[in-house]
Coordinates of C-alpha atoms in Angstrom, one line a residue:
Y1 CA -52.0 -22.1 -54.1
G2 CA -48.5 -23.4 -53.2
P3 CA -46.6 -21.7 -56.1
F4 CA -48.5 -18.5 -55.3
I5 CA -47.6 -18.6 -51.6
L6 CA -43.9 -19.4 -52.3
A7 CA -43.8 -16.7 -55.0
F8 CA -45.1 -14.1 -52.5
L9 CA -42.3 -15.3 -50.0
I10 CA -39.7 -14.9 -52.8
F11 CA -41.1 -11.4 -53.7
L12 CA -41.0 -10.4 -50.0
S13 CA -37.4 -11.8 -49.7
A14 CA -36.4 -9.7 -52.7
C15 CA -37.8 -6.6 -51.2
L16 CA -36.2 -7.3 -47.9
N17 CA -32.9 -7.8 -49.7
F18 CA -33.2 -4.5 -51.5
S19 CA -34.0 -2.7 -48.3
N20 CA -31.3 -4.4 -46.4
T21 CA -28.6 -3.8 -49.0
T22 CA -29.7 -0.2 -49.5
V23 CA -29.6 0.7 -45.7
S24 CA -26.4 -1.2 -45.2
S25 CA -24.6 0.7 -48.0
A26 CA -26.2 4.1 -47.2
N27 CA -22.9 5.5 -45.8
R28 CA -21.8 6.0 -49.4
R29 CA -24.6 8.5 -50.0
L30 CA -24.6 10.4 -46.7
K31 CA -22.5 13.3 -48.2
E32 CA -24.8 13.5 -51.2
I33 CA -27.8 13.7 -48.9
G34 CA -26.1 16.3 -46.8
M35 CA -25.2 18.5 -50.0
R36 CA -28.7 18.3 -51.3
K37 CA -30.1 19.4 -47.9
V38 CA -27.6 22.3 -47.8
M39 CA -28.6 23.3 -51.4
G40 CA -32.3 23.6 -50.3
S41 CA -33.8 20.0 -50.8
S42 CA -36.4 19.1 -48.3
Q43 CA -36.9 15.7 -46.8
R44 CA -40.0 15.2 -48.9
H45 CA -37.9 15.8 -52.1
L46 CA -35.3 13.4 -51.0
I47 CA -37.8 10.7 -50.1
F48 CA -39.4 11.2 -53.7
Q49 CA -35.9 11.0 -55.3
L50 CA -35.0 7.8 -53.4
L51 CA -38.3 6.2 -54.2
M52 CA -38.1 7.1 -57.9
E53 CA -34.6 5.5 -58.0
C54 CA -36.1 2.3 -56.5
C55 CA -39.0 2.5 -58.9
F56 CA -36.6 2.7 -61.9
I57 CA -34.9 -0.5 -60.8
V58 CA -38.3 -2.2 -60.3
L59 CA -39.4 -1.2 -63.9
L60 CA -36.2 -2.7 -65.2
A61 CA -36.9 -5.9 -63.3
V62 CA -40.5 -5.9 -64.7
L63 CA -39.1 -5.7 -68.3
L64 CA -36.6 -8.5 -67.6
S65 CA -39.4 -10.7 -66.1
V66 CA -41.5 -10.2 -69.3
F67 CA -38.6 -11.5 -71.4
L68 CA -38.0 -14.4 -68.9
N69 CA -41.8 -15.3 -69.0
Y70 CA -41.7 -15.9 -72.7
L71 CA -39.1 -18.5 -72.0
W72 CA -40.7 -20.0 -68.9
F73 CA -44.4 -20.2 -69.9
P74 CA -43.9 -23.1 -72.5
T75 CA -41.9 -25.1 -69.9
F76 CA -44.6 -24.5 -67.2
N77 CA -47.4 -25.4 -69.6
S78 CA -45.8 -28.6 -70.5
M79 CA -45.7 -29.8 -66.9
F80 CA -49.4 -30.1 -66.5
S81 CA -51.9 -31.4 -69.0
G82 CA -54.6 -29.0 -70.1
L83 CA -52.7 -26.0 -68.9
K84 CA -51.9 -23.0 -71.3
I85 CA -50.8 -19.9 -69.5
T86 CA -50.2 -16.8 -71.7
A87 CA -49.6 -13.2 -71.0
D88 CA -51.0 -10.4 -73.3
Y89 CA -49.2 -7.4 -71.8
F90 CA -50.9 -4.8 -74.2
N91 CA -54.5 -6.0 -74.2
D92 CA -55.1 -7.6 -70.9
T93 CA -56.4 -4.8 -68.6
S94 CA -56.4 -7.0 -65.5
L95 CA -52.7 -8.0 -66.0
L96 CA -51.7 -4.3 -66.7
I97 CA -53.5 -3.3 -63.4
F98 CA -51.7 -6.1 -61.5
I99 CA -48.3 -5.1 -63.0
G100 CA -48.9 -1.5 -62.0
L101 CA -50.0 -2.5 -58.4
A102 CA -47.0 -4.8 -58.3
V103 CA -44.6 -2.0 -59.2
L104 CA -46.1 0.4 -56.7
L105 CA -46.2 -2.3 -53.9
T106 CA -42.5 -3.4 -54.6
T107 CA -41.4 0.3 -54.6
L108 CA -43.0 0.9 -51.3
L109 CA -41.9 -2.3 -49.7
A110 CA -38.3 -2.1 -51.0
G111 CA -37.6 1.5 -51.0
A112 CA -39.9 3.2 -48.3
Y113 CA -37.8 2.4 -45.3
P114 CA -34.4 3.3 -46.8
A115 CA -35.9 6.5 -48.3
F116 CA -37.3 7.7 -44.9
Y117 CA -34.4 6.5 -42.9
V118 CA -31.6 8.0 -45.1
S119 CA -33.4 11.3 -45.7
R120 CA -33.9 12.2 -42.0
F121 CA -30.3 12.9 -41.1
K122 CA -29.3 16.5 -40.6
P123 CA -26.4 18.0 -42.7
S124 CA -24.5 19.1 -39.6
T125 CA -24.4 15.6 -38.2
I126 CA -23.5 14.1 -41.6
F127 CA -20.5 16.5 -42.3
R128 CA -19.2 16.1 -38.7
G129 CA -19.0 12.3 -39.4
S130 CA -21.1 11.4 -36.4
V131 CA -23.6 9.4 -38.6
K132 CA -22.3 6.0 -39.3
F133 CA -24.5 2.9 -39.9
G134 CA -24.8 -0.1 -42.0
G135 CA -23.8 -3.8 -41.6
T136 CA -24.7 -4.2 -38.0
N137 CA -27.8 -2.0 -37.4
L138 CA -30.8 -3.7 -36.0
F139 CA -32.9 -3.3 -39.2
S140 CA -30.3 -5.0 -41.3
R141 CA -30.2 -7.9 -38.9
I142 CA -34.0 -8.3 -38.7
M143 CA -34.2 -8.2 -42.5
L144 CA -31.4 -10.8 -42.8
G145 CA -33.2 -13.1 -40.3
L146 CA -36.4 -12.9 -42.3
Q147 CA -34.6 -13.7 -45.5
L148 CA -32.9 -16.7 -44.0
S149 CA -36.2 -17.9 -42.7
I150 CA -37.9 -17.6 -46.1
A151 CA -34.9 -19.3 -47.7
I152 CA -35.2 -22.3 -45.3
I153 CA -39.0 -22.4 -45.9
T154 CA -38.4 -22.7 -49.7
V155 CA -35.6 -25.2 -49.4
I156 CA -37.8 -27.3 -47.1
A157 CA -40.6 -27.1 -49.7
G158 CA -38.2 -28.3 -52.4
F159 CA -36.8 -31.1 -50.4
G160 CA -40.3 -32.1 -49.2
F161 CA -41.9 -32.4 -52.5
A162 CA -38.8 -34.2 -54.0
R163 CA -39.0 -36.7 -51.2
N164 CA -42.8 -37.1 -51.8
A165 CA -42.2 -37.8 -55.5
E166 CA -39.8 -40.6 -54.5
F167 CA -42.4 -41.9 -51.9
Q168 CA -45.1 -42.0 -54.6
K169 CA -42.8 -43.7 -57.1
N170 CA -42.4 -46.6 -54.7
Y171 CA -45.8 -46.5 -53.0
D172 CA -47.7 -49.8 -52.5
Y173 CA -51.1 -49.5 -53.7
G174 CA -52.2 -52.7 -52.2
Y175 CA -52.9 -54.5 -55.5
N176 CA -51.3 -55.3 -58.9
V177 CA -50.7 -52.0 -60.6
E178 CA -47.5 -52.4 -62.7
N179 CA -48.5 -55.4 -64.8
T180 CA -52.0 -54.7 -65.5
I181 CA -54.0 -53.2 -68.5
G182 CA -57.6 -52.7 -69.0
L183 CA -60.3 -52.6 -71.7
V184 CA -63.5 -50.8 -71.5
V185 CA -66.2 -53.0 -73.3
T186 CA -69.5 -51.1 -73.4
D187 CA -71.1 -53.6 -75.7
T188 CA -71.7 -56.4 -73.2
T189 CA -72.9 -58.8 -76.0
K190 CA -69.3 -58.9 -77.4
F191 CA -67.7 -59.4 -74.0
S192 CA -67.2 -63.1 -74.4
A193 CA -65.7 -62.7 -77.9
I194 CA -63.1 -60.1 -76.9
K195 CA -62.3 -62.2 -73.8
N196 CA -61.7 -65.3 -76.0
E197 CA -59.6 -63.4 -78.4
I198 CA -57.4 -62.0 -75.5
A199 CA -57.0 -65.5 -74.1
T200 CA -55.1 -66.5 -77.2
I201 CA -52.3 -64.1 -76.6
P202 CA -49.4 -66.2 -75.3
Q203 CA -47.9 -63.5 -73.0
V204 CA -51.2 -63.1 -71.1
T205 CA -50.8 -64.6 -67.7
A206 CA -54.4 -63.9 -66.3
Y207 CA -57.6 -62.0 -67.2
A208 CA -60.9 -61.3 -65.5
G209 CA -64.1 -59.5 -66.3
T210 CA -65.7 -56.9 -64.0
R211 CA -68.5 -54.3 -64.0
N212 CA -66.6 -51.8 -61.9
H213 CA -62.8 -51.4 -61.6
I214 CA -60.4 -49.9 -59.2
G215 CA -59.4 -46.3 -60.1
Y216 CA -61.8 -46.1 -63.0
N217 CA -65.3 -46.9 -62.3
Y218 CA -67.2 -47.3 -58.9
R219 CA -70.0 -45.5 -57.2
N220 CA -70.5 -43.9 -53.7
V221 CA -73.2 -45.4 -51.6
V222 CA -74.5 -45.2 -48.0
A223 CA -73.9 -48.4 -46.0
A224 CA -76.0 -48.8 -42.9
A225 CA -75.2 -51.3 -40.0
E226 CA -76.0 -51.3 -36.4
E227 CA -77.8 -48.0 -36.6
K228 CA -74.8 -46.3 -38.1
K229 CA -74.5 -45.0 -41.7
V230 CA -71.1 -44.7 -43.5
Q231 CA -70.3 -43.3 -46.9
T232 CA -68.4 -46.0 -48.8
N233 CA -67.4 -46.9 -52.3
F234 CA -69.2 -49.8 -54.1
L235 CA -67.7 -52.0 -56.8
E236 CA -69.5 -55.0 -58.6
V237 CA -66.7 -57.3 -59.6
G238 CA -66.2 -60.5 -61.4
R239 CA -65.5 -64.0 -59.9
E240 CA -61.7 -63.9 -60.4
Y241 CA -61.3 -60.2 -60.0
I242 CA -60.1 -60.1 -56.3
K243 CA -57.5 -62.9 -57.1
L244 CA -56.4 -61.3 -60.3
M245 CA -55.8 -57.8 -58.7
N246 CA -53.9 -59.5 -55.8
L247 CA -56.1 -57.9 -53.3
K248 CA -55.1 -59.2 -49.9
L249 CA -57.8 -61.1 -47.8
S250 CA -57.4 -60.5 -44.1
V251 CA -60.1 -62.9 -42.8
G252 CA -63.0 -64.8 -44.4
R253 CA -63.2 -65.9 -48.1
E254 CA -63.4 -64.6 -51.6
F255 CA -66.6 -64.9 -53.8
D256 CA -67.7 -68.4 -55.0
G257 CA -69.3 -68.3 -58.4
Q258 CA -71.0 -71.7 -57.7
M259 CA -73.0 -70.2 -54.8
E260 CA -76.1 -68.3 -56.0
S261 CA -76.3 -66.5 -52.6
D262 CA -72.9 -64.8 -53.4
F263 CA -74.5 -63.0 -56.2
T264 CA -77.5 -61.8 -54.3
N265 CA -76.6 -61.0 -50.7
S266 CA -72.8 -61.5 -50.0
I267 CA -70.2 -58.8 -49.9
V268 CA -66.5 -58.3 -49.1
I269 CA -65.5 -55.2 -47.2
T270 CA -62.1 -53.5 -46.4
Q271 CA -60.7 -53.1 -43.0
N272 CA -61.3 -49.4 -42.8
L273 CA -65.0 -49.9 -43.4
A274 CA -65.2 -52.4 -40.7
A275 CA -63.3 -50.0 -38.4
N276 CA -65.9 -47.4 -39.1
Y277 CA -68.5 -49.6 -37.4
G278 CA -66.2 -50.5 -34.5
W279 CA -65.6 -54.0 -35.8
N280 CA -62.3 -55.8 -35.9
D281 CA -61.6 -58.1 -38.9
K282 CA -62.9 -61.3 -37.4
S283 CA -66.0 -59.8 -35.7
A284 CA -67.0 -58.2 -39.1
L285 CA -67.6 -61.7 -40.7
G286 CA -71.3 -62.5 -40.8
K287 CA -72.4 -58.8 -40.0
R288 CA -75.4 -57.5 -41.9
I289 CA -75.0 -54.3 -43.9
F290 CA -77.9 -52.5 -45.7
I291 CA -77.0 -50.9 -49.1
D292 CA -79.6 -49.7 -51.6
S293 CA -82.4 -51.4 -49.6
V294 CA -80.6 -54.8 -49.8
N295 CA -79.5 -56.7 -46.7
Y296 CA -76.0 -58.0 -47.4
S297 CA -73.9 -60.4 -45.3
V298 CA -70.1 -59.9 -44.9
V299 CA -68.2 -63.0 -46.0
G300 CA -64.7 -61.6 -46.2
V301 CA -62.5 -58.6 -45.1
L302 CA -59.8 -57.3 -47.4
K303 CA -56.8 -55.4 -46.3
D304 CA -57.0 -51.7 -47.2
F305 CA -55.9 -50.6 -50.6
Q306 CA -55.7 -47.4 -52.7
L307 CA -58.9 -47.2 -54.6
D308 CA -58.0 -44.2 -56.7
R309 CA -55.0 -41.8 -57.3
L310 CA -53.0 -40.5 -54.4
F311 CA -54.9 -37.2 -54.4
D312 CA -57.4 -39.1 -52.3
P313 CA -56.9 -41.0 -49.0
K314 CA -57.5 -44.7 -48.7
E315 CA -61.3 -44.9 -48.5
P316 CA -63.6 -47.8 -47.4
V317 CA -64.8 -50.2 -50.1
V318 CA -67.5 -52.8 -50.5
M319 CA -67.3 -55.4 -53.2
K320 CA -70.3 -57.4 -54.5
L321 CA -70.2 -60.3 -57.0
G322 CA -71.7 -59.5 -60.4
K323 CA -72.7 -61.8 -63.3
E324 CA -70.9 -61.7 -66.7
N325 CA -73.7 -60.1 -68.6
S326 CA -73.0 -57.0 -66.6
Y327 CA -69.3 -56.8 -67.2
Q328 CA -67.9 -53.6 -68.8
Y329 CA -64.2 -54.1 -68.1
L330 CA -61.8 -56.8 -69.2
I331 CA -58.6 -56.7 -67.0
V332 CA -55.6 -58.3 -68.4
Q333 CA -52.2 -59.2 -66.9
S334 CA -48.8 -60.2 -68.1
K335 CA -45.2 -60.1 -66.9
T336 CA -44.1 -56.5 -66.6
A337 CA -41.5 -56.9 -69.4
D338 CA -44.2 -58.2 -71.8
L339 CA -46.8 -55.6 -70.9
E340 CA -46.2 -53.2 -73.9
K341 CA -46.3 -56.2 -76.3
V342 CA -49.5 -57.5 -74.7
Y343 CA -51.0 -54.0 -75.0
A344 CA -50.2 -53.8 -78.8
K345 CA -51.7 -57.4 -79.4
T346 CA -54.7 -56.4 -77.4
K347 CA -55.2 -53.5 -79.9
E348 CA -55.0 -56.0 -82.7
A349 CA -57.6 -58.3 -81.0
W350 CA -59.9 -55.3 -80.5
K351 CA -59.9 -54.4 -84.2
K352 CA -61.0 -57.9 -85.0
I353 CA -64.0 -57.7 -82.7
F354 CA -64.8 -53.9 -83.0
P355 CA -63.5 -52.8 -86.4
L356 CA -65.5 -49.6 -86.2
K357 CA -64.9 -48.6 -82.6
P358 CA -61.8 -46.8 -81.4
F359 CA -59.6 -48.8 -79.0
N360 CA -60.5 -48.1 -75.5
G361 CA -57.6 -49.5 -73.4
F362 CA -55.5 -48.2 -70.6
Y363 CA -52.5 -49.1 -68.4
Q364 CA -53.4 -49.4 -64.7
N365 CA -50.2 -47.6 -63.7
E366 CA -51.6 -44.4 -65.4
L367 CA -53.0 -43.9 -61.9
K368 CA -49.6 -43.7 -60.5
A369 CA -48.2 -41.6 -63.4
E370 CA -50.5 -38.6 -62.9
A371 CA -49.9 -38.1 -59.2
F372 CA -46.2 -38.8 -59.6
Q373 CA -45.9 -36.3 -62.4
V374 CA -47.8 -33.6 -60.5
T375 CA -45.6 -33.9 -57.4
K376 CA -42.4 -34.1 -59.5
N377 CA -43.3 -31.0 -61.4
I378 CA -44.2 -29.2 -58.1
A379 CA -40.8 -30.3 -56.7
K380 CA -39.1 -28.8 -59.8
I381 CA -41.0 -25.5 -59.4
F382 CA -40.2 -25.3 -55.6
S383 CA -36.6 -26.2 -56.2
W384 CA -36.3 -23.1 -58.5
F385 CA -38.0 -21.0 -55.8
A386 CA -35.4 -22.4 -53.4
I387 CA -32.5 -21.5 -55.6
I388 CA -33.7 -18.0 -56.1
S389 CA -34.4 -17.5 -52.4
V390 CA -31.0 -18.8 -51.4
L391 CA -29.3 -16.5 -54.0
L392 CA -31.1 -13.6 -52.7
T393 CA -30.2 -14.4 -49.1
A394 CA -26.5 -15.0 -50.2
T395 CA -26.2 -11.7 -51.9
G396 CA -27.8 -9.8 -48.9
L397 CA -25.5 -11.6 -46.5
F398 CA -22.5 -10.8 -48.6
A399 CA -23.3 -7.1 -48.6
L400 CA -23.7 -7.1 -44.8
V401 CA -20.5 -9.2 -44.1
S402 CA -18.6 -6.9 -46.6
L403 CA -19.6 -3.8 -44.7
T404 CA -18.9 -5.5 -41.3
V405 CA -15.4 -6.4 -42.6
V406 CA -14.8 -2.9 -43.7
K407 CA -15.7 -1.5 -40.3
K408 CA -13.5 -4.1 -38.5
M409 CA -10.5 -4.0 -40.8
K410 CA -8.2 -2.3 -38.2
E411 CA -9.2 -4.8 -35.6
I412 CA -8.7 -7.6 -38.0
A413 CA -5.2 -6.3 -38.9
V414 CA -4.2 -6.0 -35.3
R415 CA -5.4 -9.5 -34.5
K416 CA -3.4 -10.9 -37.5
V417 CA -0.4 -9.1 -36.2
V418 CA -0.7 -10.8 -32.8
G419 CA -1.2 -14.2 -34.5
A420 CA -5.0 -14.7 -34.8
R421 CA -6.0 -17.5 -37.0
P422 CA -8.6 -17.2 -39.9
G423 CA -11.1 -19.2 -37.9
H424 CA -10.9 -16.5 -35.1
I425 CA -11.4 -13.8 -37.6
L426 CA -14.4 -15.6 -39.2
L427 CA -15.9 -15.9 -35.7
L428 CA -15.3 -12.2 -35.1
V429 CA -17.1 -11.1 -38.2
N430 CA -20.0 -13.5 -37.7
R431 CA -20.4 -13.1 -34.0
G432 CA -23.1 -10.5 -34.4
Y433 CA -25.1 -12.7 -36.7
F434 CA -25.0 -16.0 -34.7
W435 CA -28.2 -15.7 -32.9
I436 CA -29.9 -14.4 -36.1
F437 CA -29.0 -17.6 -37.8
I438 CA -30.3 -19.8 -34.9
I439 CA -33.6 -17.9 -34.6
A440 CA -34.1 -17.8 -38.4
A441 CA -33.4 -21.6 -38.6
A442 CA -36.0 -22.1 -35.9
L443 CA -38.7 -19.9 -37.5
G444 CA -37.8 -21.2 -41.0
C445 CA -38.1 -24.9 -39.8
Y446 CA -41.4 -24.3 -38.2
G447 CA -42.8 -22.3 -41.2
G448 CA -41.4 -24.8 -43.8
Y449 CA -42.8 -27.7 -41.8
A450 CA -46.2 -26.1 -41.4
L451 CA -46.5 -24.7 -44.9
T452 CA -45.1 -27.7 -46.8
G453 CA -47.2 -30.1 -44.8
M454 CA -50.3 -28.0 -45.4
L455 CA -49.6 -28.0 -49.2
L456 CA -48.9 -31.8 -49.3
N457 CA -52.2 -32.5 -47.4
M458 CA -54.2 -30.1 -49.7
I459 CA -52.9 -31.8 -52.8
F460 CA -52.4 -35.4 -51.9
G461 CA -54.6 -37.6 -49.6
V462 CA -51.7 -39.9 -49.3
N463 CA -48.2 -38.3 -48.9
A464 CA -44.8 -38.7 -47.4
G465 CA -45.2 -35.8 -44.9
I466 CA -42.2 -33.8 -43.7
A467 CA -39.4 -35.9 -42.2
G468 CA -37.1 -34.6 -39.6
S469 CA -34.1 -35.3 -42.0
T470 CA -35.8 -32.8 -44.5
L471 CA -35.6 -30.0 -41.8
V472 CA -32.0 -30.9 -40.9
N473 CA -30.8 -31.1 -44.4
S474 CA -32.4 -27.8 -45.3
V475 CA -30.7 -26.0 -42.4
I476 CA -27.4 -27.6 -43.2
V477 CA -27.6 -26.7 -46.8
L478 CA -28.4 -23.1 -46.0
F479 CA -25.7 -22.8 -43.3
I480 CA -23.1 -24.2 -45.7
I481 CA -24.0 -21.4 -48.2
V482 CA -23.9 -18.9 -45.4
A483 CA -20.5 -20.1 -44.3
V484 CA -19.1 -20.1 -47.8
T485 CA -20.6 -16.6 -48.5
S486 CA -19.1 -15.0 -45.3
G487 CA -16.0 -17.1 -45.7
I488 CA -15.1 -15.7 -49.1
K489 CA -15.1 -12.1 -47.7
V490 CA -13.3 -13.1 -44.6
W491 CA -10.6 -14.9 -46.6
Q492 CA -10.1 -11.7 -48.6
A493 CA -9.7 -9.8 -45.4
V494 CA -7.2 -12.4 -44.1
R495 CA -5.0 -12.3 -47.2
T496 CA -4.7 -8.4 -46.9
N497 CA -1.4 -7.2 -45.7
P498 CA -2.0 -5.9 -42.1
V499 CA 1.0 -3.5 -42.3
K500 CA -0.6 -1.7 -45.2
L501 CA -3.9 -1.4 -43.3
L502 CA -2.4 -0.1 -40.2
R503 CA -0.2 2.4 -42.0
T504 CA -3.4 3.6 -43.6
E505 CA -5.1 4.0 -40.4

């Protein structure tokens, strides 16, 4: 939904830019409109002509987009696994209908106002020279303000997802994720054999068996305590699993494989599950929780950790001690620098024990990779959206400033003669746009904060959110572009010989 929403904003910005530029430069066509009306053209004929001119430009844009899509689709498909977007422009009826409606909608949005506005003037007022507009009319200012707001929204989205990618790259999952690999051992009778084979690899620093495993295998259960039921995730783990995964114990103890009661009615829970019952960490110890008709006693409380990918928030977890004959995962650790070597040697060990079965191993940090790749790709897409939106805004602003400069050339020349500095002239030209920039920045920041925050929350249960620095940097970036755009035109006006301008006047 995110790309669709921003694509619509870009589309709207392009239509506003077209309308804005057309209205601002309409002075050039006033005499043409007057002559056509004198020669018998009605307002309806002129509206039709102007709309058809707009439609022709839109059709050219559609043809260009068809060519660009052939270049873009392969890149887009490579960003996300399992994605294959294609466009059959001749046989896909739905696509053809969409393109037709897009052409019609774009023509009306971009060309309707200029067509109705320009065609309404009477020939007598045109030829008397009493009709002058462009550059500073209210419509142009409103359109420019909307474009600036949309540009700020897209820039905030680009910055926001880029910051989220960096956040996810360095996110602490609450357990060992970088130096861990796992094997799925469905044949429990061979579990001891593969474990003993792995133990001979010199680079292996630790290993443990488990029935369920963080991020890959667990089930959802209802845990009842003190007349309250809570949905939680349930993992049956091995004796060394908590220590191996470096899960942090807040209070209490880990499982003791020498105690038979730990296999039957002892559990370890996370802090957020305890909080669901209104318990603090210490008060949770010894509490009784009913799961699957079994009455368990809490012997330890773990600090919260990320059970799965960052698409989901941190969820409550219950851990129970399981026996080796139920283990389906062998978790192996080494130094991070040796992990690839250990993974390769693990494959060799697997072939010895399971010569006819395909290797079923994984890196634990694959959990990080998927979410990181998704947010990185979204950041890349939104960054392109931001660039396009900023370019559209810059071209629209340049057209308006150019017309404003043309209208104020005599005043600029006089001010130069009396010693005005370039900064004074820049202020003169942009004075009419100052409040537009301020209002657009406020609306853009609010829209960017709300929209990007909503998208981040829809996609990721754990995300960086939108920082105040993101809003400030986005506004600064756009204002720099605005200053450069208007500054170029003002600089051209400043360098013009005032004597020549005044003599012309």
